[in-house]
XYZ file of C-alpha atoms in Angstrom:
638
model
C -7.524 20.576 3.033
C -8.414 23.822 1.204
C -11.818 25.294 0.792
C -13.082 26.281 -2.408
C -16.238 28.156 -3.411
C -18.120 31.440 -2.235
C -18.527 32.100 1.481
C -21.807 34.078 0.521
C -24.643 32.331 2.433
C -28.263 33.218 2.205
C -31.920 32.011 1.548
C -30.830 30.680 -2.227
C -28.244 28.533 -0.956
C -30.327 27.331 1.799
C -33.173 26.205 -0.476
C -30.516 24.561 -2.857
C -29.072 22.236 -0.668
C -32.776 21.279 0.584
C -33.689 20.572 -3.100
C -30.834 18.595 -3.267
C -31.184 16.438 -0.250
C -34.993 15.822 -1.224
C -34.176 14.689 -4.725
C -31.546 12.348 -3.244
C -34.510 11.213 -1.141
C -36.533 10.623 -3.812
C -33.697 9.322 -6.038
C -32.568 6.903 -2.948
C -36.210 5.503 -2.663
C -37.015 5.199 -6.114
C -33.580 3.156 -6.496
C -34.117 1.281 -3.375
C -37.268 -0.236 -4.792
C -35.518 -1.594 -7.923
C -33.232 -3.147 -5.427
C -30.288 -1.638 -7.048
C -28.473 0.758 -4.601
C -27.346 0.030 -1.006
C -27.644 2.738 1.658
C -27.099 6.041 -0.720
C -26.736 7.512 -4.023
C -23.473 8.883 -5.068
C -22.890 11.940 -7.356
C -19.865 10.337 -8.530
C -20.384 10.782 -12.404
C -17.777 11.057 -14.716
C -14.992 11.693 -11.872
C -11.580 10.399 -11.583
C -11.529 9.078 -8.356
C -14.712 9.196 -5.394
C -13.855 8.536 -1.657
C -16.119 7.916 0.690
C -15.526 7.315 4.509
C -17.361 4.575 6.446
C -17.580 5.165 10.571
C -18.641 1.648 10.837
C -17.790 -0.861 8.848
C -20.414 -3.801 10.882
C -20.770 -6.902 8.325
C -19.584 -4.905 5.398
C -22.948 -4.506 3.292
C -22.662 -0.924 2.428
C -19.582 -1.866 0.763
C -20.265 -4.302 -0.619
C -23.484 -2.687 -2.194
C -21.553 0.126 -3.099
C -18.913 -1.924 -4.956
C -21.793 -3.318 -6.669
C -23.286 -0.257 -7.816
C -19.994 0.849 -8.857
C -20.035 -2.186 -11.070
C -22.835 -1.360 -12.384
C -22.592 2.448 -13.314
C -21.080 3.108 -16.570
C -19.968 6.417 -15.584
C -18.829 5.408 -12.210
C -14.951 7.101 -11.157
C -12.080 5.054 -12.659
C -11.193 4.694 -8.813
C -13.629 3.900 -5.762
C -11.859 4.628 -2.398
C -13.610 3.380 0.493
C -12.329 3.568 3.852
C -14.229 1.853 6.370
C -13.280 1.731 10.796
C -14.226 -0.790 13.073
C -13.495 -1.432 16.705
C -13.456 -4.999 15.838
C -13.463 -6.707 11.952
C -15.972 -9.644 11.517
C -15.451 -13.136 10.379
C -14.474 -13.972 7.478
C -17.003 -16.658 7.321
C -19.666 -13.753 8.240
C -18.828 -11.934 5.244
C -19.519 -14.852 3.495
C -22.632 -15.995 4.966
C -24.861 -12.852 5.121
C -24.713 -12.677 1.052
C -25.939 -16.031 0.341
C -29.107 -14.774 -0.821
C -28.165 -12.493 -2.926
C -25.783 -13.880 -5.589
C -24.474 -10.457 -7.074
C -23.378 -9.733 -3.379
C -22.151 -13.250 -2.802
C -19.830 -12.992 -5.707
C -18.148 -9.850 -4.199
C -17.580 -11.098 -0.637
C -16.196 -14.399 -2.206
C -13.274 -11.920 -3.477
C -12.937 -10.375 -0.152
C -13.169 -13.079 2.557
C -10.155 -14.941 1.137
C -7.774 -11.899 2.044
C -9.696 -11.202 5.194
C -6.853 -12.468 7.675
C -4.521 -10.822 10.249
C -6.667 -7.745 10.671
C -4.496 -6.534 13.555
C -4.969 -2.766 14.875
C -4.007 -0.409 11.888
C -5.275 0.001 8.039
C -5.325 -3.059 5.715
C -5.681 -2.174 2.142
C -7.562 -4.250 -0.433
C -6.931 -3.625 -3.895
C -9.865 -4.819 -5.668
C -11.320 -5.493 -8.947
C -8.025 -4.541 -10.812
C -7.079 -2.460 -8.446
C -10.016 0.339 -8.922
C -11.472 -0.679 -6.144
C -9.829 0.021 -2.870
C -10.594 -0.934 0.602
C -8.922 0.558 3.224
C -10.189 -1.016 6.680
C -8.771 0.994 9.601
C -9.451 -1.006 13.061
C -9.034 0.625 16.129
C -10.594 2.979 18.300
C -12.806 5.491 16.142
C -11.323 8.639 17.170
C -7.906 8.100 16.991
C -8.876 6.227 13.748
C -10.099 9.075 12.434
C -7.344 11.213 13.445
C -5.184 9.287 11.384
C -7.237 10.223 7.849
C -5.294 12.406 5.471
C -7.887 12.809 3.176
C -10.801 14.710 2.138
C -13.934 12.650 1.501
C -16.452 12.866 -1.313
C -19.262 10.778 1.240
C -19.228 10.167 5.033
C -21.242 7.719 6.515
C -21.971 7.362 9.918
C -24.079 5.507 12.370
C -25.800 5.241 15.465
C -23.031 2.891 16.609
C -20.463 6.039 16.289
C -23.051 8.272 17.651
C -23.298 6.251 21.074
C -19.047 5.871 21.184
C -19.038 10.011 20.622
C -21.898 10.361 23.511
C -20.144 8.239 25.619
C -16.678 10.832 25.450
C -16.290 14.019 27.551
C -17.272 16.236 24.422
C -19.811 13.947 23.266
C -21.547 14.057 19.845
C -19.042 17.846 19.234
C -15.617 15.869 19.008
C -17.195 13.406 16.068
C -19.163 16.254 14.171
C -15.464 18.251 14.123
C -14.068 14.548 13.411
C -15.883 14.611 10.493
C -15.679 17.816 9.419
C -11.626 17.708 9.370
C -12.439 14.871 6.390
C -14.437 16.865 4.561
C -14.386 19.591 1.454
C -17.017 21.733 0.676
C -19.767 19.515 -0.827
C -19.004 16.441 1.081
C -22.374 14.505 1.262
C -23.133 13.014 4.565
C -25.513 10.411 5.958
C -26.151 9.124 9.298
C -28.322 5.550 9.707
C -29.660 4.441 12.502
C -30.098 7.283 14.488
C -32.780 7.454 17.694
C -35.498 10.009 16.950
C -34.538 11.628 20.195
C -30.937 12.205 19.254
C -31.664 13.593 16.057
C -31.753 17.750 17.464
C -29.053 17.112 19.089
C -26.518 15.471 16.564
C -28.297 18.151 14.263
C -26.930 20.975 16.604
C -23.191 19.434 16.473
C -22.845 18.953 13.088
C -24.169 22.300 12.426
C -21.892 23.799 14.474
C -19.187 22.264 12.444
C -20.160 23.333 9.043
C -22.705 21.067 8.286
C -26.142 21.716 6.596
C -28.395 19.305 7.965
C -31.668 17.918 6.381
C -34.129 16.960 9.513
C -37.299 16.802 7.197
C -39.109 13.981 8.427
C -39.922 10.995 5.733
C -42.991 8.569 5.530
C -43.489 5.364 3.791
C -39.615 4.400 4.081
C -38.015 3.386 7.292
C -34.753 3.661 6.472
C -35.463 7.597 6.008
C -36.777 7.835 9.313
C -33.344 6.415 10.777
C -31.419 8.804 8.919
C -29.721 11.917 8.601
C -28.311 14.086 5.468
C -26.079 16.691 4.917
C -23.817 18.497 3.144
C -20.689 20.317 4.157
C -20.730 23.562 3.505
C -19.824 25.880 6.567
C -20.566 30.244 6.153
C -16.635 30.314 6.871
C -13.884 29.663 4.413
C -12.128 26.360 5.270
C -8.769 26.336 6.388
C -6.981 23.879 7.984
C -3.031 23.782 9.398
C -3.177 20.545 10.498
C -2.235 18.330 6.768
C 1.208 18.501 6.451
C 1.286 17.118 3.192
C -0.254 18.912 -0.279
C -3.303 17.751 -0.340
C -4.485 19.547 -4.039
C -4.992 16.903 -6.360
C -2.251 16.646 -9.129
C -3.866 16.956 -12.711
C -4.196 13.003 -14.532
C -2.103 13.403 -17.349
C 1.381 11.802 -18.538
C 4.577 10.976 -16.105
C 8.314 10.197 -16.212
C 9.114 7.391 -14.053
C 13.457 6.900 -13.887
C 13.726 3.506 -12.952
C 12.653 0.195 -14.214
C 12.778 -2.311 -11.257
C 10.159 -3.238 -8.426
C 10.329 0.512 -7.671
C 9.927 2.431 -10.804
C 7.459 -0.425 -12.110
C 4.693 -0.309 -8.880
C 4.760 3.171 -9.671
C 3.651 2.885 -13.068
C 1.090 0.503 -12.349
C -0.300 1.927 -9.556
C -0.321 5.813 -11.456
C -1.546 3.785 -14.682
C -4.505 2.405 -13.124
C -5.673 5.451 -12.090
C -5.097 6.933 -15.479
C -1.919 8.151 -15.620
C 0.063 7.344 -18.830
C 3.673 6.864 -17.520
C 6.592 6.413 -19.448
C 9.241 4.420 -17.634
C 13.664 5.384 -18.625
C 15.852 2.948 -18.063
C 19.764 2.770 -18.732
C 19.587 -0.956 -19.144
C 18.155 -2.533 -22.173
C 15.884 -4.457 -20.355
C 13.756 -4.459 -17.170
C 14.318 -5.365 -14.015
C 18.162 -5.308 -14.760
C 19.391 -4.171 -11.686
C 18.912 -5.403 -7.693
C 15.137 -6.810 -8.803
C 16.591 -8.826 -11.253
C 17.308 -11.162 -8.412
C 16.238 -14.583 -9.567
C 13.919 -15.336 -6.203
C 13.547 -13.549 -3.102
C 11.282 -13.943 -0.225
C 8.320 -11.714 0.814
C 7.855 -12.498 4.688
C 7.151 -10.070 7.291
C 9.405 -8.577 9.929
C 8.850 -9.624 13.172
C 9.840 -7.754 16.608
C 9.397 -8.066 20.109
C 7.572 -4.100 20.380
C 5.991 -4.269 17.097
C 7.961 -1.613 15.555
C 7.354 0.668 12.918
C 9.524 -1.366 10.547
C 7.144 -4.692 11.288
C 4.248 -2.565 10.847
C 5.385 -1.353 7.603
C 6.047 -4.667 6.538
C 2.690 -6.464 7.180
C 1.157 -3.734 5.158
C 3.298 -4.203 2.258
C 3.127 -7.831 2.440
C -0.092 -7.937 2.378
C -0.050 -6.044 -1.031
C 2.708 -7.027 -2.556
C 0.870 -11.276 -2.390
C -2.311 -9.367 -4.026
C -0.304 -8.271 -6.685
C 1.516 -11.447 -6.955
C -1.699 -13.709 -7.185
C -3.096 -11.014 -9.737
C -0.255 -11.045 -12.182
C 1.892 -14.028 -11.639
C 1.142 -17.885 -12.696
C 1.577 -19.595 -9.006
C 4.270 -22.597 -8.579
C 6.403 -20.992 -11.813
C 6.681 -17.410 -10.788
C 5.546 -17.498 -7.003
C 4.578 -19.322 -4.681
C 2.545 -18.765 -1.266
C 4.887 -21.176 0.364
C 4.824 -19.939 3.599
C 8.776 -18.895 5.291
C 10.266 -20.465 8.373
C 12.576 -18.350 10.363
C 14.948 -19.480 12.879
C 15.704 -17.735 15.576
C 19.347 -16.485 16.117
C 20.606 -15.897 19.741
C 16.694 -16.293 20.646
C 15.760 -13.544 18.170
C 13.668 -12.226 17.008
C 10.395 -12.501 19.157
C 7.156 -12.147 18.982
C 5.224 -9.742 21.308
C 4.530 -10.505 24.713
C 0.799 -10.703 23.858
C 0.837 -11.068 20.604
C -3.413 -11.702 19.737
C -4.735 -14.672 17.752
C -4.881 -12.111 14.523
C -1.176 -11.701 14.668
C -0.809 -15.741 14.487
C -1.754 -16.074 11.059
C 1.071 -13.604 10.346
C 3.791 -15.395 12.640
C 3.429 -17.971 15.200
C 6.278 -20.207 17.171
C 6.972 -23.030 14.855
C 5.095 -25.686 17.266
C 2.042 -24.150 16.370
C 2.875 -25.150 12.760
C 1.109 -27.699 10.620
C 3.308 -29.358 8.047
C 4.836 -32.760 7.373
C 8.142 -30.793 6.295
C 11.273 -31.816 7.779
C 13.926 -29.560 8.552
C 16.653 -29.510 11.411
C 15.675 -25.744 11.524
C 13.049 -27.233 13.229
C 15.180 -28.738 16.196
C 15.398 -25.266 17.893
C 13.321 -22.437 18.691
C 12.073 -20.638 14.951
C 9.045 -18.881 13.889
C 6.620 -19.464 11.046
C 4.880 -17.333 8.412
C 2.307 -18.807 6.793
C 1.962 -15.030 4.923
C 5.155 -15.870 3.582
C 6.100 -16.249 -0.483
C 8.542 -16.657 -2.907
C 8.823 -14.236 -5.852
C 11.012 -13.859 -9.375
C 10.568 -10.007 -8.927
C 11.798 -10.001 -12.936
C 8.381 -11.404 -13.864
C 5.998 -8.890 -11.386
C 8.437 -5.843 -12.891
C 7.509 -7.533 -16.313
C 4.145 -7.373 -15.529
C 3.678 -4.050 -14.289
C 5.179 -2.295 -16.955
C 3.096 -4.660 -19.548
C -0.020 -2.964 -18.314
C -2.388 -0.676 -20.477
C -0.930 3.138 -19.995
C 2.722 2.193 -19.182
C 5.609 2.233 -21.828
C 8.979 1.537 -21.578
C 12.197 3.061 -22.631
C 15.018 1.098 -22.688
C 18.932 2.802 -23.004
C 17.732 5.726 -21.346
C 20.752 6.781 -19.466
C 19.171 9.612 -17.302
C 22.184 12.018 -16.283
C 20.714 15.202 -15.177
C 17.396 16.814 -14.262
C 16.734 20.740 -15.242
C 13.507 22.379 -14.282
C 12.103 24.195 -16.900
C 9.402 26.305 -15.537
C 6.486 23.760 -15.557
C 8.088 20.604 -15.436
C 11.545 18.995 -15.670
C 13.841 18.258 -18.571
C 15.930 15.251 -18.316
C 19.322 14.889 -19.730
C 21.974 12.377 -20.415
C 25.743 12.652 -20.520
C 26.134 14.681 -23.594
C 23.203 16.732 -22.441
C 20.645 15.774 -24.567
C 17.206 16.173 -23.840
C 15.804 12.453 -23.740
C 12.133 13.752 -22.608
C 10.102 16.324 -20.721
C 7.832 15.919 -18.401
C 5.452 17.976 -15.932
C 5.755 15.278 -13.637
C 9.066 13.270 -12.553
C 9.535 9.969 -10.197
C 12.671 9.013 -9.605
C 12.640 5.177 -8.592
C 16.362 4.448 -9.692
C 17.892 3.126 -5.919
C 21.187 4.977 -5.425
C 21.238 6.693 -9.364
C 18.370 9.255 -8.027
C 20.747 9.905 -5.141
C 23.204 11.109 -7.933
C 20.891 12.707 -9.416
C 19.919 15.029 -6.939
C 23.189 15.430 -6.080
C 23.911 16.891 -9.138
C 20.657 18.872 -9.154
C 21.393 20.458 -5.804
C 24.524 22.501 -7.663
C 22.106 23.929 -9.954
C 19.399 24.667 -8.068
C 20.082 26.637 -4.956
C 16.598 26.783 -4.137
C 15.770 22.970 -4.093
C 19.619 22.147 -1.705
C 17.658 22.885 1.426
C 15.073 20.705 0.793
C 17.551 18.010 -0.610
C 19.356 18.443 2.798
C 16.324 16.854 4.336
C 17.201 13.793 2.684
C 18.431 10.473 4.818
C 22.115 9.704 3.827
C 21.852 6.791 1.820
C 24.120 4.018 0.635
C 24.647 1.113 -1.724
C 25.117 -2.680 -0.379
C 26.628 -4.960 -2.989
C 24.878 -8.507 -2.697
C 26.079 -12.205 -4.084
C 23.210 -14.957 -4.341
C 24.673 -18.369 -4.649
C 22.798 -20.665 -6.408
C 22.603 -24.173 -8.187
C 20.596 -27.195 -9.902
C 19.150 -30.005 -7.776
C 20.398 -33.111 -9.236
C 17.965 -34.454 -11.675
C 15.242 -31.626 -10.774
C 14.838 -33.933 -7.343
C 14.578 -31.518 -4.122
C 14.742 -34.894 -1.938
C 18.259 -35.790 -2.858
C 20.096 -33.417 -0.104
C 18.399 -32.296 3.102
C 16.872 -29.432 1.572
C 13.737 -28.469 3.269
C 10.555 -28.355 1.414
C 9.334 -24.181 1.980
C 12.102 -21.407 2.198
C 13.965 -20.564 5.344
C 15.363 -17.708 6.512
C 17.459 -16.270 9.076
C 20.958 -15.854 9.095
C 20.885 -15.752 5.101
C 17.928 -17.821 3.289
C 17.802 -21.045 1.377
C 14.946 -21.116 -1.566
C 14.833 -24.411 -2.828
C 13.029 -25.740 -5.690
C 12.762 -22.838 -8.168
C 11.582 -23.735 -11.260
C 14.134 -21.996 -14.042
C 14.763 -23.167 -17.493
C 17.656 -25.147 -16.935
C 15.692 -27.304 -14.317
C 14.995 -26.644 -10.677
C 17.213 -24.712 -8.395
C 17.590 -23.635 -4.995
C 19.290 -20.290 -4.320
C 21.326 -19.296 -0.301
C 22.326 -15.772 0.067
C 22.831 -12.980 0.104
C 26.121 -11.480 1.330
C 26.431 -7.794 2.445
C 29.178 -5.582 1.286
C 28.927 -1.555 1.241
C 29.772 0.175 -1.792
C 32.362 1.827 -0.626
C 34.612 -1.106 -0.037
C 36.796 -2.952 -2.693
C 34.683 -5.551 -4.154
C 35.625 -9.044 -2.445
C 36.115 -11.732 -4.931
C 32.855 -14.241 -5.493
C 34.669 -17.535 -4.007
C 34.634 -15.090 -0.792
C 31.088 -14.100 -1.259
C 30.050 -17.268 -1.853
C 31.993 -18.506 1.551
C 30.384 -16.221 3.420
C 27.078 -17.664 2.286
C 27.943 -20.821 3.359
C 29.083 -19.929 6.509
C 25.521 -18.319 6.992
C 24.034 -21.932 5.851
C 26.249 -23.973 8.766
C 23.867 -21.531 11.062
C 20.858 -21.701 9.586
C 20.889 -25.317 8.075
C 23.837 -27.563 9.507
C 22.637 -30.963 7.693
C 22.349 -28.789 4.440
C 25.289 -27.233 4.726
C 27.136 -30.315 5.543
C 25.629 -32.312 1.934
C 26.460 -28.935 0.257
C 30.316 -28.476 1.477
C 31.790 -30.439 -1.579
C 29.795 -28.278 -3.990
C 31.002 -24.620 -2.703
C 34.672 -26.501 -1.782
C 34.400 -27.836 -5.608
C 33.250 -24.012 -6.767
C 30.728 -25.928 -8.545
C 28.166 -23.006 -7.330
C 26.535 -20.260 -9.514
C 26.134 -16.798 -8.850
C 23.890 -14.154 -9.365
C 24.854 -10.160 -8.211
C 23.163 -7.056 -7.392
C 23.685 -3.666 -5.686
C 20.748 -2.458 -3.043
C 20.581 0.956 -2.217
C 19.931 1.053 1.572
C 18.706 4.312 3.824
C 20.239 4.713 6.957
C 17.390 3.890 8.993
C 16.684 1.043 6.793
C 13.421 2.633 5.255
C 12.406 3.546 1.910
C 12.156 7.515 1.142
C 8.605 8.131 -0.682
C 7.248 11.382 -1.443
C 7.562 14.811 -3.213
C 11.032 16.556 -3.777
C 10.070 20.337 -4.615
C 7.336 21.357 -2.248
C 4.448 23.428 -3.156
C 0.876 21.911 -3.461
C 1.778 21.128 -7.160
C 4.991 19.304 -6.370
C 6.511 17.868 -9.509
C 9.255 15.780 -8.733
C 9.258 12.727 -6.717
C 11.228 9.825 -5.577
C 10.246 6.126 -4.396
C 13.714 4.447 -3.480
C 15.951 3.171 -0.917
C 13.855 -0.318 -0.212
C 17.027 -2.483 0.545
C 16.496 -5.818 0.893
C 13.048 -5.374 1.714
C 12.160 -4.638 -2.688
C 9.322 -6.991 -2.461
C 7.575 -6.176 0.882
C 7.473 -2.626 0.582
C 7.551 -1.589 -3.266
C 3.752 -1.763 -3.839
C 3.061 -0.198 -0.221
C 5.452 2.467 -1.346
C 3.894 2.864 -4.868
C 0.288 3.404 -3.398
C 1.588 5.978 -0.630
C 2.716 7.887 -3.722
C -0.131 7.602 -5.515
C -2.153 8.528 -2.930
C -0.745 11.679 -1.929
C 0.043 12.779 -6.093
C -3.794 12.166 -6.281
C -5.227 13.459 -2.344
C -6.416 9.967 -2.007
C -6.998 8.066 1.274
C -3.249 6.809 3.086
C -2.719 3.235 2.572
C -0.884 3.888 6.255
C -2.105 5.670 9.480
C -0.250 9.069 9.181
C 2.368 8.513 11.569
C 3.529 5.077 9.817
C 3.657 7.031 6.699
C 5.561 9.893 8.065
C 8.403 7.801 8.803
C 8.416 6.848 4.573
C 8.710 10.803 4.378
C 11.086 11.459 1.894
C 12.508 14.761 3.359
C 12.638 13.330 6.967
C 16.275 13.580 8.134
């Protein structure tokens, strides 16, 4: 974070912030009594973007009453961040039942409780109301919790529930007060509720200490004031602070190159556009979606390990956004599906944790603990479920993105080079041409933005170090084999009814124009090999299938023998340690070029996660990750 603002402190600035605390009183009450603002008034007019941080999240009604008032405002920011801790999340059926008097309230938790499953330790994002409104619940223990924050707040809100967890430490109420100060700028508006009367000098002491002016005027007629305390941040030091590792200066709203038009490129233009960006998206292809995500159907389903590794962490986050998106853009049963995935297990893995807790199992659970007529002989020996699980045609969701208000798209765009040209970047094809400038660069284009840079590191000495940092990177050719069920009827072979996966994956039932299919794959081959033939591919998917589904494979044999089988082909572009690279290029606090690429196999569990990591930290917005899950997404990590 970086301070701005004079470090001149005397008896003018003193009485301003007390006249602005008591006219926030005054506003607050006056409001209160029309019944048309929760627990605080924001000064969030006319901004781009307002993020406020919640120490205690409890049944959710400052949220929710904030969301509402955000509704409401006409000038309210284009985004509302709000990221809310808890030790423990509530019921989904409490956030439900605590509104039913109030129907404006009610409507909003209907939204939420729906999504509110598998709250495991770590953040869940929501993307709400379009997308403008984003929850970001963080369960855990509150100080490592806050630890975790990469952001600079606009409001903190904390309560007496925070203030007896910071009493009970060895550094008592200091250690939350500097807590809170490490998510703050100068400005940041804070208020306490629900704090004992005999507390208040001291929690007035701490925060002061900290940087805090704190407003102990004592209210009548209003309860709520007499449970509270406000502040502002704004310390008689200048602000500095070495431990963000990341540029934390907002980047300016304006217009963005995104190379790239697949499940990459395209959740970066949606998730830039709805926060105002306008984004114009190259492609060398003449349509979208025409390379790896113009995979027919592929399966969004979480990993699963026995530690609960980064990678299945990563995962459940992105899953988790990616089915948002899906139910918000897609028409269900034509271009997804929340089928749910079975897994089998292969040589006994993988597993689940040892104590894996009862918000885990609606993520993954053994397959006996599964409740579905389905029969399957995947079913005979030991396989896990994921009722999470979904099918996708990532062409349609890439379709959709780029569809959106504030994204265009630029088909036979054959990006060849990148030049910087003072403030911003020039981009170049083959003849050396300049196709567009742009301020602001994103290069979402799998293993063509490793060429790029490649190619950019010759000319620019100054950037090969930092290129250096880079993971080594690859590309993994891929053959889907795929055909019609006879007469559109799944029941005529032992095809199960929901996808499987394991070794390989069988998607049946697919509606597609020529009927409905069902789709095994996909083979592995580096780049770097010669290209095996597609009757080998294909074999090598079917040997996959005699592990995964013997009875299957057996009514199937005479189809692959007969070469009867379809094909579809792609090339992934794969990172060494198997995880995407998000993040600035060119350092600085004003970085302008940036890459989201190198999702594998994994395009439709981790493309929106990815997109919203990089729209956070372009726009100093709250992590959709703790910090140390979105370090290892660090583009310059090797």
């Amino acid at each position: 974070m970086h301070g701005r603002g004079s470090t001149s402190h005397g008896k003018w600035k003193t009485t301003f912030l007390a006249a602005a605390l008591t006219q926030r009183r005054v506003t607050y009450r006056q409001r209160l009594e029309s019944g048309t603002v929760g627990l605080m008034e924001y000064s969030w007019h006319q901004l781009p973007c307002w993020r406020i941080l919640d120490t205690d999240f409890g049944d959710g009604e400052n949220f929710f009453r904030t969301w509402l008032a955000w509704r409401g405002d006409a000038n309210a920011p284009r985004i509302l961040h709000y990221v809310a801790c808890c030790d423990s999340p509530v019921a989904s059926s409490h956030l439900l039942s605590w509104t039913q008097g109030t129907p404006d309230l009610q409507a909003l938790s209907q939204i939420l409780a729906p999504q509110w499953l598998g709250l495991l330790p770590g953040f869940h994002r929501f993307l709400l109301d379009q997308g403008q409104v984003i929850l970001t619940l963080c369960i855990g223990e509150l100080s490592h919790l806050l630890r975790q924050q990469q952001f600079a707040a606009d409001t903190l809100c904390f309560s007496g529930k925070a203030l007896r967890t910071a009493a009970a430490s060895h550094d008592g109420s200091v250690w939350l007060a500097k807590a809170l100060a490490r998510c703050s700028r100068r400005g940041t508006t804070l208020r306490c509720r629900h704090v004992d009367h005999a507390d208040r000098p001291a929690w007035q002491g701490a925060l002061t200490q900290c940087g805090f002016a704190v407003d102990m005027a004592q209210t009548t007629g209003c309860v709520e004031f007499a449970e509270c305390l406000d502040g502002i941040f704004d310390p008689p030091w200048p602000i500095r602070y070495s431990r963000q590792p990341l540029p934390t200066a907002a980047l300016p709203i304006e217009s963005c190159v995104v190379v790239g038009a697949g499940l990459a490129g395209a959740a970066v233009a949606s998730s830039l556009a709805r926060r105002g960006w306008r984004v114009q998206v190259l492609d060398q292809a003449d349509t979208p979606a025409a390379g790896a995500s113009g995979l027919p159907v592929g399966l969004v389903v979480p990993h699963v390990s026995s530690d609960d590794c980064p990678l299945s962490r990563l995962s459940r986050a992105g899953v988790r956004l990616m089915l948002q998106q899906a139910s918000a853009c897609l028409v269900q049963n034509q271009h997804w599906a929340p089928s749910g995935v079975l897994e089998r297990q292969v040589r006994g893995t993988p597993q689940l944790p040892k104590h894996w807790p009862e918000a885990g199992l609606e993520w993954s659970r053994t397959h006996q603990a599964k409740s579905t007529a389905q029969t399957c002989d995947a079913m005979i020996d030991s396989s896990l479920w994921h009722p999470q699980g979904a099918w996708i045609k990532p062409g349609e969701l890439v379709r959709a993105w780029l569809n959106q208000p504030g994204v265009s798209f630029q088909a036979g765009a054959r990006v060849d080079a990148l030049r910087s040209c003072g403030v911003g970047w020039k981009l170049l094809d083959a003849t050396g041409r300049v196709i567009c400038e742009a301020k602001t660069v994103v290069l979402a284009n799998a293993c063509g933005a490793m060429t790029l840079l490649r190619k950019l590191a010759e000319h620019a000495p100054d950037l090969r170090t930092c290129l250096a940092r880079l993971p080594a990177s690859q590309g993994m050719r891929g053959l889907t084999s795929w055909g019609l069920h006879p007469e559109g009827r799944v029941e005529q072979r032992a095809f199960p009814d929901i996808p499987v996966n394991g070794s390989g994956s069988v998607i049946p039932g697919i509606p597609v124009k020529s009927g409905t299919a069902w789709f095994i794959g996909s083979s592995y081959q580096p780049e770097t090999q010669p290209e095996r033939p597609d009757t080998s591919n294909h074999w090598r998917n079917f040997e996959h299938l005699e592990q995964l589904l013997p009875k299957l494979a057996n009514d199937l044999r005479a189809v692959f023998e007969g070469q009867q089988v379809l094909s579809w082909k792609g090339t992934r572009c794969v990172m060494a340690d198997r995880l995407p690279v998000v993040g600035p290029l060119d350092g600085g606090n004003q970085p302008g070029l940036w890459i989201c690429a190198g999702m594998g196999s994994r395009g439709l569990s981790f493309s929106v996660l990815c997109a919203e990591l990089l729209a956070a930290r372009m726009g100093a917005e709250p992590l959709p990750l703790e910090s140390q899950l979105a370090k290892a997404l660090e583009a310059l990590r090797a």
